[in-house]
Amino acid sequence: MGLHHHGGHAHDHAHDHDHLTAPVDSSHVFDTSIPDSELSPGEVSRRGLLRGVGLLGAGAVAAGALAAPDAADAHDGGPFGRSWHQGRRSGYQWLAGDHHIHTQYSSDGMYRVIDHVRHANAYGLDWMVITDHGSLAHAKLGVDLVNPQIVAARSDVPDTLVFQGLEWNIPAAEHGTVFVHPSRNEVAVLKEFENTFDGAVTNTTASTPANEALAIAGVNFLAGAVTSRRIPDALFLANHPARKGLDSPHEIRGWRDAQPRIAIGFEGAPGHQAAGIPAPFGPGSGRGFYDGSPSAQSFAPYPLESYRTWGGFDWMTATVGGLWDSLLAEGKPWWITANSDSHTVYNDTSDRGPGSDFNTNGRYNDPVYGGGKTATTSGDFWPGFYSRTHVGATGFSYAAVMDGLRAGRVWVDHGGLVDGLDVKVRAGSHWVTLGDTLVARRGSRIQLSVTVDLASQPNWAQFIPKLARVDLIRGAVTGAVADRDVFTTARTRVEKSFEVTATSGQVTFTYDLGTLDQGFYVRLRGTDGNRTAPGHLGAVIDPVGPAMDVVGDADPWKDLWFYTNPIWVVASR
């Protein structure tokens, strides 16, 4: 089995043809402002063909009409995204975002939409998703009432894309982000989804087979809404998947396998990253509020260590050879993200609006100045302040961000550990980047190249992070598993670590992945090196991985990591 991307969608199938080129994107090819040197070999070839038949240069007009229709849809002019100036990498613009944010329309939120959007914009985010909690009040009132604020924010802050979504109480499981492409039906579809499939609204939170089936039906509903063209697009990502042990491996596989174009991944790192700051200066809880223990609803085989973050990342992602790798080893595209889960912000001086009646009105009144007190027990940061999800997009548009997420062109970081990443796996002159699959002839020489833009300016804690090491993690593609509750894979480990001694500028690594024999995947992570320990599955697999975070003593700024999504390499027949 191989896995393959065509124009932003992914599917599994047996490869019966040679496919030695990077994905071809029409907007790149027609956009003559992009030099040939910035294009993939496939794109250069296609541009040459178009030049040869006179379709480029007739050119500028055709390019203007075809190059970036999504951007034209999103803007009348002005800047295109906060990250746009950083230039293209591997043919894409890498747009920073956050898919998990709560407002005054959440039962545990406080801020107005515009408060979050302005902060996100100031902290450098290009896109964001409003995800108020699913609840009776939200389903009845909030999902409608928040929409005008979102629409207004889209107009008021045009260089940050603002999606509407909700935080789904997944039947029989934890929470998840569900969001849709803006359209005239965005509210109607979200409202129908919430009233029919939200576990809190339908009283289906218990871990039963019937409720698990309802979750699958919810994912299918979203796919149907796209197929029937009620909405242009929809995505679902599981949030804080290991926090309570509710998301069993077979449920995760079930969501993904039911609708791989809709259910695309989970949070590699949860929000609430300030929660571990020691008291009395902070909440003194678990980083990410990962401070719990198993319940009767939890998946019993998960170990106690899974209820903690490791270097701020969820155990499913942080464990080399763990659950995430077991999915990747199957050849399943399943992606990770990082976000704020922002409800109430650490050290903020606001209060909820006085006289609020959330259950009656579906919202809290607008926040007010709190009189000088600071929220030291709040565990959240503003969107973009600490956690970022960087998406490789073909343009600045809602569709391009969703396509990039679906394609897995994603890397995530905490605390501005690095400014940028460019990762390629190549066979000869043909290459692919994050989330994609390089199909090469058996016996081909495979190489990895990584370019890191080191942090060049102080982060929001007012220091310049220093990258100390980059780890290459490699796993064998072993195919579908018989036991859908398996959460380890035996043939994944850290293959190589690159020490970083430079403190500024750019560093580049190249690594020979050997002669292609059997399919494999690679993924990267990097660290400031402040807290490391042998990985959960042992030092042979992961000698210097992230250390398990200590409840009550986990300053997030003193333990920074980045992670990338994988790249697969498979042999053609």
Coordinates of C-alpha atoms in Angstrom, one line a residue:
M1 CA 0.0 0.0 0.0
G2 CA 1.2 3.5 -0.7
L3 CA -0.3 6.9 0.0
H4 CA -0.5 9.7 -2.4
H5 CA -1.6 13.3 -2.7
H6 CA -3.2 14.8 -5.7
G7 CA -3.9 18.5 -5.6
G8 CA -4.3 18.6 -1.9
H9 CA -6.3 15.5 -1.3
A10 CA -4.8 12.2 0.0
H11 CA -5.8 8.6 -0.4
D12 CA -4.4 5.2 -0.1
H13 CA -3.9 3.0 -3.1
A14 CA -1.5 0.6 -4.7
H15 CA 1.0 2.4 -6.9
D16 CA 1.3 0.9 -10.4
H17 CA 3.1 3.8 -12.0
D18 CA 6.3 5.7 -11.6
H19 CA 5.7 9.0 -9.9
L20 CA 9.0 10.8 -9.3
T21 CA 7.9 14.4 -9.2
A22 CA 6.8 16.8 -6.6
P23 CA 3.1 17.7 -6.7
V24 CA 2.3 20.2 -9.4
D25 CA 0.3 23.2 -8.4
S26 CA -1.3 25.3 -11.1
S27 CA -1.1 28.6 -9.2
H28 CA 2.6 28.3 -8.9
V29 CA 3.1 27.5 -12.5
F30 CA 1.1 30.4 -13.8
D31 CA 2.4 32.9 -11.2
T32 CA 5.3 34.5 -13.1
S33 CA 6.3 36.5 -10.0
I34 CA 7.7 33.2 -8.7
P35 CA 11.1 32.4 -10.2
D36 CA 11.8 29.0 -11.7
S37 CA 14.3 28.4 -8.9
E38 CA 11.5 28.5 -6.4
L39 CA 9.4 25.8 -8.1
S40 CA 9.6 22.1 -7.9
P41 CA 11.0 20.1 -10.8
G42 CA 7.5 19.1 -11.9
E43 CA 6.3 22.7 -11.8
V44 CA 9.4 23.9 -13.8
S45 CA 8.6 21.2 -16.4
R46 CA 5.0 22.3 -16.6
R47 CA 5.9 26.0 -16.9
G48 CA 8.3 25.2 -19.7
L49 CA 5.5 23.3 -21.5
L50 CA 3.2 26.3 -21.1
R51 CA 5.8 28.7 -22.3
G52 CA 6.4 26.5 -25.3
V53 CA 2.8 26.6 -26.4
G54 CA 2.5 30.3 -25.7
L55 CA 0.3 30.1 -22.6
L56 CA 2.7 32.0 -20.4
G57 CA 3.5 35.5 -21.4
A58 CA 0.3 35.8 -23.3
G59 CA 1.0 35.5 -20.2
A60 CA 0.5 38.1 -17.7
V61 CA -3.2 38.3 -18.3
A62 CA -3.7 34.6 -18.1
A63 CA -1.5 34.4 -15.1
G64 CA -3.5 37.2 -13.4
A65 CA -6.7 35.3 -13.9
L66 CA -5.4 31.9 -13.0
A67 CA -2.6 32.4 -10.6
A68 CA -4.2 33.0 -7.3
P69 CA -8.0 33.0 -7.5
D70 CA -8.4 32.2 -3.9
A71 CA -6.4 35.2 -2.8
A72 CA -8.5 37.3 -5.1
D73 CA -11.6 35.9 -3.5
A74 CA -10.3 36.7 0.0
H75 CA -9.0 40.2 -0.6
D76 CA -9.5 43.5 -2.4
G77 CA -5.9 44.4 -1.8
G78 CA -3.6 45.0 1.1
P79 CA -1.3 42.6 2.8
F80 CA -1.8 38.9 2.3
G81 CA -1.2 37.4 5.7
R82 CA 1.2 38.0 8.5
S83 CA 3.7 35.4 7.4
W84 CA 3.6 36.3 3.8
H85 CA 6.7 38.3 3.8
Q86 CA 8.8 35.4 4.9
G87 CA 8.9 34.0 1.3
R88 CA 8.2 30.7 -0.2
R89 CA 9.7 27.4 0.9
S90 CA 9.3 24.3 -1.1
G91 CA 7.0 26.2 -3.3
Y92 CA 4.6 27.2 -0.5
Q93 CA 3.8 30.1 1.7
W94 CA 3.9 28.9 5.3
L95 CA 1.0 30.5 7.1
A96 CA 0.9 30.4 10.9
G97 CA -2.4 29.6 12.6
D98 CA -4.4 28.3 15.5
H99 CA -7.5 26.0 15.2
H100 CA -8.7 26.0 18.8
I101 CA -10.0 29.3 20.3
H102 CA -12.9 30.1 22.7
T103 CA -14.9 33.3 23.0
Q104 CA -17.7 34.7 25.2
Y105 CA -20.0 32.2 23.5
S106 CA -18.3 29.3 25.3
S107 CA -19.5 28.3 28.7
D108 CA -16.0 28.7 30.0
G109 CA -14.8 31.6 27.7
M110 CA -14.8 35.3 28.2
Y111 CA -13.4 37.4 25.2
R112 CA -15.1 38.8 22.2
V113 CA -14.2 37.4 18.8
I114 CA -12.5 40.7 17.9
D115 CA -10.3 40.5 21.0
H116 CA -8.9 37.2 20.0
V117 CA -8.6 38.2 16.3
R118 CA -6.7 41.4 17.1
H119 CA -4.3 39.6 19.5
A120 CA -3.8 36.7 17.0
N121 CA -3.0 39.3 14.3
A122 CA -0.6 41.1 16.6
Y123 CA 1.1 37.9 17.5
G124 CA 1.6 37.0 13.9
L125 CA -1.1 34.6 13.0
D126 CA -2.4 34.4 9.4
W127 CA -5.4 32.2 10.2
M128 CA -7.5 31.1 13.2
V129 CA -10.6 29.1 14.0
I130 CA -13.2 30.2 16.6
T131 CA -14.3 26.9 18.3
D132 CA -16.7 27.6 21.1
H133 CA -17.8 24.6 23.1
G134 CA -20.7 22.5 21.9
S135 CA -23.5 22.8 24.5
L136 CA -27.3 23.2 24.7
A137 CA -26.9 27.0 24.9
H138 CA -24.4 27.1 22.1
A139 CA -26.5 24.9 19.8
K140 CA -29.6 26.9 20.5
L141 CA -28.1 30.4 20.5
G142 CA -24.3 30.7 20.4
V143 CA -23.6 29.2 17.0
D144 CA -25.9 31.8 15.4
L145 CA -24.9 34.8 17.6
V146 CA -21.2 34.4 17.1
N147 CA -21.3 34.5 13.4
P148 CA -21.9 38.3 12.9
Q149 CA -18.9 38.9 15.1
I150 CA -16.8 36.5 13.0
V151 CA -18.0 38.1 9.7
A152 CA -17.2 41.6 11.1
A153 CA -13.7 40.4 12.2
R154 CA -13.0 39.1 8.7
S155 CA -13.6 42.6 7.4
D156 CA -11.9 44.5 10.3
V157 CA -8.7 42.4 10.3
P158 CA -8.3 41.3 6.6
D159 CA -4.8 39.8 7.0
T160 CA -5.9 37.2 9.4
L161 CA -8.4 34.6 8.1
V162 CA -11.1 33.8 10.6
F163 CA -12.9 30.5 10.3
Q164 CA -16.1 29.5 12.2
G165 CA -16.1 26.2 13.9
L166 CA -17.0 24.6 17.2
E167 CA -15.4 22.4 19.8
W168 CA -17.2 19.1 19.3
N169 CA -18.0 16.9 22.2
I170 CA -17.2 13.8 20.3
P171 CA -19.6 11.0 21.2
A172 CA -17.8 8.4 23.3
A173 CA -14.6 10.4 23.2
E174 CA -12.9 13.7 24.0
H175 CA -13.2 17.0 22.2
G176 CA -12.4 18.0 18.6
T177 CA -12.2 21.0 16.4
V178 CA -14.8 21.0 13.6
F179 CA -14.7 23.9 11.2
V180 CA -15.9 24.8 7.7
H181 CA -15.0 27.0 4.8
P182 CA -16.9 30.3 5.0
S183 CA -20.1 30.3 3.1
R184 CA -23.8 31.3 3.3
N185 CA -24.5 27.9 4.9
E186 CA -21.7 27.8 7.5
V187 CA -24.0 28.5 10.4
A188 CA -26.8 26.2 9.2
V189 CA -24.4 23.2 8.7
L190 CA -22.6 23.7 12.0
K191 CA -25.9 24.1 13.9
E192 CA -27.3 20.9 12.3
F193 CA -24.1 19.1 13.1
E194 CA -24.1 20.2 16.7
N195 CA -27.7 19.4 17.4
T196 CA -27.4 15.9 15.8
F197 CA -23.9 14.7 16.8
D198 CA -22.6 16.6 19.8
G199 CA -22.1 14.4 22.8
A200 CA -23.2 17.0 25.3
V201 CA -26.3 18.1 23.3
T202 CA -27.4 14.5 22.6
N203 CA -26.3 13.0 25.9
T204 CA -24.0 10.5 24.1
T205 CA -20.7 11.1 25.9
A206 CA -20.4 7.6 27.4
S207 CA -18.0 5.2 25.8
T208 CA -20.4 2.8 24.2
P209 CA -20.4 1.2 20.7
A210 CA -23.5 3.1 19.8
N211 CA -22.0 6.4 20.7
E212 CA -18.8 5.5 18.8
A213 CA -21.0 4.9 15.8
L214 CA -22.6 8.3 16.2
A215 CA -19.2 9.9 16.1
I216 CA -18.5 8.2 12.8
A217 CA -21.9 9.3 11.6
G218 CA -21.0 12.9 12.5
V219 CA -17.8 12.7 10.4
N220 CA -19.8 11.3 7.5
F221 CA -22.4 14.1 7.9
L222 CA -19.6 16.7 7.3
A223 CA -18.4 14.8 4.3
G224 CA -21.9 14.7 2.9
A225 CA -22.3 18.4 3.5
V226 CA -19.2 19.0 1.3
T227 CA -20.2 16.5 -1.3
S228 CA -23.7 18.0 -1.6
R229 CA -22.1 21.4 -1.9
R230 CA -23.9 22.8 1.1
I231 CA -20.5 24.1 2.2
P232 CA -17.2 24.3 0.3
D233 CA -15.2 22.3 2.8
A234 CA -15.0 21.0 6.4
L235 CA -12.2 19.5 8.6
F236 CA -12.1 17.7 11.9
L237 CA -9.1 17.4 14.3
A238 CA -9.1 15.7 17.7
N239 CA -8.2 17.9 20.6
H240 CA -6.0 17.0 23.6
P241 CA -6.4 13.4 22.6
A242 CA -4.5 11.8 25.6
R243 CA -5.7 14.1 28.3
K244 CA -8.4 11.8 29.7
G245 CA -7.6 8.6 28.0
L246 CA -11.0 8.7 26.2
D247 CA -9.7 8.6 22.6
S248 CA -9.0 4.9 22.0
P249 CA -6.8 3.8 19.1
H250 CA -9.7 2.1 17.3
E251 CA -11.8 5.3 17.5
I252 CA -9.1 7.4 16.1
R253 CA -8.6 4.9 13.3
G254 CA -12.3 4.8 12.8
W255 CA -12.7 8.5 12.3
R256 CA -9.8 8.7 10.0
D257 CA -10.8 5.7 7.9
A258 CA -14.4 6.8 7.6
Q259 CA -13.5 10.1 6.1
P260 CA -9.8 10.7 5.5
R261 CA -10.5 14.0 3.8
I262 CA -12.4 15.3 6.8
A263 CA -10.8 13.6 9.9
I264 CA -7.2 14.6 9.3
G265 CA -5.4 14.5 12.7
F266 CA -5.0 15.5 16.3
E267 CA -3.3 18.1 18.5
G268 CA 0.3 17.1 18.7
A269 CA 0.5 19.7 21.5
P270 CA -2.5 20.8 23.5
G271 CA -3.2 24.4 24.4
H272 CA -3.3 25.7 28.0
Q273 CA 0.5 25.7 28.0
A274 CA 0.7 28.2 30.8
A275 CA -1.1 25.8 33.2
G276 CA 2.2 24.3 34.4
I277 CA 3.7 27.5 35.6
P278 CA 4.4 27.0 39.3
A279 CA 2.2 28.6 41.9
P280 CA 1.9 31.3 43.2
F281 CA 3.0 32.9 39.9
G282 CA 1.0 30.5 37.8
P283 CA -1.8 27.8 38.0
G284 CA 0.6 25.2 39.3
S285 CA -1.2 22.5 37.4
G286 CA -0.2 20.2 34.5
R287 CA 1.1 21.7 31.3
G288 CA -2.0 21.7 29.0
F289 CA -4.0 20.9 32.1
Y290 CA -2.8 17.3 31.7
D291 CA -3.1 16.5 35.4
G292 CA -5.7 13.8 35.5
S293 CA -5.9 10.1 35.9
P294 CA -7.9 7.3 34.3
S295 CA -11.7 7.1 34.7
A296 CA -14.2 4.4 33.9
Q297 CA -14.6 5.8 30.5
S298 CA -10.9 5.7 29.7
F299 CA -9.2 3.2 27.4
A300 CA -7.7 0.9 30.0
P301 CA -4.5 -0.1 28.3
Y302 CA -3.2 3.4 28.2
P303 CA -0.4 3.8 30.8
L304 CA -0.4 6.4 33.5
E305 CA 2.3 8.3 31.7
S306 CA -0.1 9.1 28.9
Y307 CA -2.1 11.4 31.1
R308 CA 0.9 13.9 31.2
T309 CA 2.5 16.0 28.5
W310 CA 6.1 15.4 27.5
G311 CA 7.9 18.6 26.6
G312 CA 4.5 20.2 26.3
F313 CA 3.4 17.6 23.7
D314 CA 0.7 15.0 23.9
W315 CA 2.0 11.6 24.8
M316 CA 0.5 10.1 21.6
T317 CA 2.8 12.4 19.6
A318 CA 5.8 12.7 21.9
T319 CA 6.4 8.9 22.2
V320 CA 8.7 7.8 19.4
G321 CA 7.2 4.5 18.3
G322 CA 3.9 5.4 20.0
L323 CA 0.3 5.8 18.7
W324 CA 1.1 8.5 16.1
D325 CA 3.9 6.4 14.7
S326 CA 1.7 3.3 14.6
L327 CA -0.7 5.2 12.3
L328 CA 2.1 6.5 10.1
A329 CA 3.6 3.0 9.9
E330 CA 0.3 1.9 8.5
G331 CA 0.7 4.5 5.8
K332 CA -2.2 6.5 7.1
P333 CA -1.9 10.3 6.6
W334 CA -2.6 11.6 10.1
W335 CA -1.4 15.0 11.0
I336 CA -0.5 16.9 14.1
T337 CA -1.1 20.6 15.1
A338 CA -0.5 22.9 18.0
N339 CA -2.8 25.7 19.3
S340 CA -3.7 27.9 22.2
D341 CA -7.1 26.5 23.4
S342 CA -7.4 30.0 24.6
H343 CA -10.3 30.7 27.1
T344 CA -8.9 33.0 29.7
V345 CA -5.4 34.3 29.3
Y346 CA -2.6 34.0 31.9
N347 CA -1.9 37.3 33.6
D348 CA -4.7 39.2 31.8
T349 CA -6.5 41.9 33.7
S350 CA -10.0 41.4 32.3
D351 CA -13.1 40.0 34.0
R352 CA -16.2 38.5 32.5
G353 CA -18.9 41.1 31.8
P354 CA -20.9 41.7 35.0
G355 CA -24.6 40.6 35.1
S356 CA -24.0 37.8 32.6
D357 CA -26.6 35.0 32.2
F358 CA -24.9 32.5 29.9
N359 CA -27.6 29.8 29.8
T360 CA -30.3 32.3 29.0
N361 CA -28.4 34.5 26.5
G362 CA -25.9 32.0 25.1
R363 CA -23.1 34.4 25.9
Y364 CA -21.3 36.3 28.6
N365 CA -21.5 40.0 28.5
D366 CA -18.5 41.8 27.1
P367 CA -15.4 41.6 29.3
V368 CA -14.4 44.6 31.5
Y369 CA -11.3 45.8 33.2
G370 CA -10.8 43.7 36.4
G371 CA -9.6 46.5 38.5
G372 CA -5.9 45.7 38.5
K373 CA -5.9 42.0 39.4
T374 CA -4.1 39.6 37.2
A375 CA -5.2 36.1 36.1
T376 CA -2.4 34.1 37.6
T377 CA -4.5 30.9 37.7
S378 CA -5.5 31.1 34.1
G379 CA -3.6 28.6 32.0
D380 CA -3.9 30.0 28.5
F381 CA -2.0 32.2 26.1
W382 CA -3.4 34.4 23.4
P383 CA -3.5 32.8 20.0
G384 CA 0.0 33.1 18.4
F385 CA 1.7 34.0 21.7
Y386 CA 3.2 30.6 22.3
S387 CA 1.9 27.8 20.0
R388 CA 1.9 28.0 16.2
T389 CA 0.8 25.7 13.4
H390 CA 2.6 26.5 10.2
V391 CA 0.7 25.4 7.1
G392 CA 2.2 25.3 3.6
A393 CA -0.4 27.1 1.5
T394 CA -0.6 27.8 -2.2
G395 CA -2.1 31.2 -1.5
F396 CA -3.6 33.4 1.2
S397 CA -7.1 32.0 1.3
Y398 CA -9.5 29.9 3.4
A399 CA -9.3 27.1 0.8
A400 CA -5.5 27.1 0.6
V401 CA -5.2 26.8 4.4
M402 CA -7.7 23.9 4.5
D403 CA -5.9 22.2 1.6
G404 CA -2.5 22.7 3.3
L405 CA -3.8 21.2 6.5
R406 CA -5.4 18.3 4.7
A407 CA -2.2 17.6 2.7
G408 CA -0.2 17.6 6.0
R409 CA 2.1 20.4 4.9
V410 CA 2.5 21.4 8.6
W411 CA 5.1 22.0 11.2
V412 CA 4.5 23.2 14.7
D413 CA 6.5 25.0 17.3
H414 CA 6.4 26.5 20.8
G415 CA 7.8 29.8 21.9
G416 CA 9.2 30.8 18.5
L417 CA 11.9 28.2 18.7
V418 CA 12.8 28.6 15.0
D419 CA 11.8 31.2 12.4
G420 CA 11.3 28.7 9.5
L421 CA 11.8 25.2 8.2
D422 CA 12.3 23.8 4.8
V423 CA 12.3 20.0 4.6
K424 CA 12.8 17.9 1.4
V425 CA 13.3 14.3 0.7
R426 CA 14.6 13.6 -2.8
A427 CA 15.6 10.9 -5.2
G428 CA 17.9 12.5 -7.8
S429 CA 16.3 15.7 -8.9
H430 CA 12.9 14.8 -7.7
W431 CA 11.7 15.8 -4.3
V432 CA 8.7 16.2 -2.0
T433 CA 8.1 18.1 1.2
L434 CA 6.1 17.6 4.4
G435 CA 3.0 15.5 4.2
D436 CA 3.8 14.1 0.8
T437 CA 5.1 10.8 -0.5
L438 CA 8.1 10.3 -2.7
V439 CA 7.7 7.4 -5.0
A440 CA 11.0 6.2 -6.4
R441 CA 12.4 3.1 -8.1
R442 CA 13.7 0.4 -5.8
G443 CA 17.4 0.9 -5.5
S444 CA 17.2 4.7 -5.8
R445 CA 19.4 6.8 -3.5
I446 CA 17.3 8.8 -1.1
Q447 CA 18.4 12.0 0.6
L448 CA 17.0 14.3 3.2
S449 CA 17.7 18.0 3.2
V450 CA 16.7 20.4 6.0
T451 CA 17.2 24.1 6.2
V452 CA 16.4 25.8 9.5
D453 CA 16.0 29.6 10.0
L454 CA 17.2 30.1 13.5
A455 CA 15.2 32.4 15.7
S456 CA 16.3 35.9 15.0
Q457 CA 14.3 38.0 17.4
P458 CA 12.9 37.8 20.9
N459 CA 9.8 35.8 21.4
W460 CA 6.9 37.0 23.5
A461 CA 8.8 36.1 26.7
Q462 CA 11.5 38.5 25.5
F463 CA 14.4 36.1 24.8
I464 CA 15.7 34.7 21.6
P465 CA 15.3 30.9 21.7
K466 CA 18.3 28.8 20.8
L467 CA 17.9 25.6 18.9
A468 CA 20.2 22.9 20.3
R469 CA 19.4 19.8 18.4
V470 CA 17.3 18.4 15.5
D471 CA 16.3 14.7 15.6
L472 CA 15.5 12.6 12.6
I473 CA 12.9 10.0 13.4
R474 CA 12.5 7.1 10.9
G475 CA 9.9 4.4 10.8
A476 CA 9.2 1.4 8.5
V477 CA 5.9 1.3 6.6
T478 CA 4.5 -2.0 7.8
G479 CA 1.0 -1.8 6.5
A480 CA -2.4 -2.2 8.1
V481 CA -2.6 -3.6 11.6
A482 CA -4.8 -6.5 12.6
D483 CA -5.4 -5.1 16.1
R484 CA -7.0 -1.6 15.6
D485 CA -6.3 -0.8 19.3
V486 CA -2.5 -1.2 18.9
F487 CA -0.7 2.0 19.9
T488 CA 3.0 1.2 19.3
T489 CA 5.1 0.2 16.3
A490 CA 8.3 -1.7 16.6
R491 CA 10.4 -0.3 13.8
T492 CA 10.4 3.4 14.5
R493 CA 13.3 5.1 16.3
V494 CA 15.5 8.2 16.3
E495 CA 18.0 7.5 13.5
K496 CA 20.1 10.6 13.7
S497 CA 20.6 13.7 15.8
F498 CA 22.1 16.9 14.5
E499 CA 23.7 19.2 17.0
V500 CA 23.2 22.9 16.4
T501 CA 26.1 25.1 17.4
A502 CA 25.2 28.2 15.4
T503 CA 23.2 30.9 17.2
S504 CA 22.0 32.9 14.3
G505 CA 21.3 32.7 10.6
Q506 CA 20.5 29.5 8.8
V507 CA 21.7 26.0 9.3
T508 CA 21.4 23.2 6.7
F509 CA 21.6 19.5 7.2
T510 CA 21.8 16.8 4.5
Y511 CA 21.5 13.1 5.3
D512 CA 21.8 10.0 3.2
L513 CA 18.7 7.9 3.9
G514 CA 20.3 5.0 1.9
T515 CA 19.2 2.9 -1.0
L516 CA 15.4 2.4 -1.2
D517 CA 14.4 -1.1 -0.5
Q518 CA 11.2 -1.0 1.6
G519 CA 8.9 1.9 2.3
F520 CA 9.6 4.2 5.2
Y521 CA 8.7 7.6 6.6
V522 CA 10.7 10.3 8.3
R523 CA 9.7 13.1 10.6
L524 CA 11.7 15.7 12.5
R525 CA 11.6 17.4 15.9
G526 CA 13.9 20.0 17.4
T527 CA 14.6 21.2 20.9
D528 CA 16.3 23.9 22.9
G529 CA 17.9 21.0 24.9
N530 CA 16.8 22.2 28.3
R531 CA 14.8 19.1 29.4
T532 CA 15.5 15.7 27.9
A533 CA 15.2 12.1 29.0
P534 CA 15.1 8.7 27.4
G535 CA 11.8 8.3 25.5
H536 CA 8.8 6.5 27.0
L537 CA 9.7 3.3 25.0
G538 CA 13.3 3.3 26.0
A539 CA 16.7 4.8 25.2
V540 CA 17.4 2.4 22.3
I541 CA 14.4 4.0 20.5
D542 CA 14.7 7.5 21.7
P543 CA 17.8 8.3 23.7
V544 CA 17.2 12.0 24.4
G545 CA 13.5 12.7 24.0
P546 CA 11.3 15.1 25.8
A547 CA 11.0 14.6 29.5
M548 CA 7.6 14.0 31.1
D549 CA 6.3 17.4 32.4
V550 CA 6.0 17.8 36.2
V551 CA 2.6 18.8 37.5
G552 CA 3.0 22.1 39.3
D553 CA 6.4 22.8 37.9
A554 CA 6.5 23.1 34.1
D555 CA 7.5 26.6 32.8
P556 CA 6.7 26.3 29.1
W557 CA 9.3 28.9 28.1
K558 CA 12.1 26.7 29.5
D559 CA 11.3 23.7 27.4
L560 CA 10.8 24.4 23.7
W561 CA 10.3 22.0 20.8
F562 CA 9.2 21.9 17.2
Y563 CA 7.8 18.9 15.3
T564 CA 7.1 18.3 11.7
N565 CA 4.6 16.1 9.9
P566 CA 6.1 13.1 8.1
I567 CA 7.3 12.4 4.6
W568 CA 6.9 8.9 3.2
V569 CA 9.1 7.2 0.7
V570 CA 7.8 4.1 -1.1
A571 CA 9.2 2.0 -4.0
S572 CA 7.4 2.0 -7.3
R573 CA 6.5 -1.4 -8.8

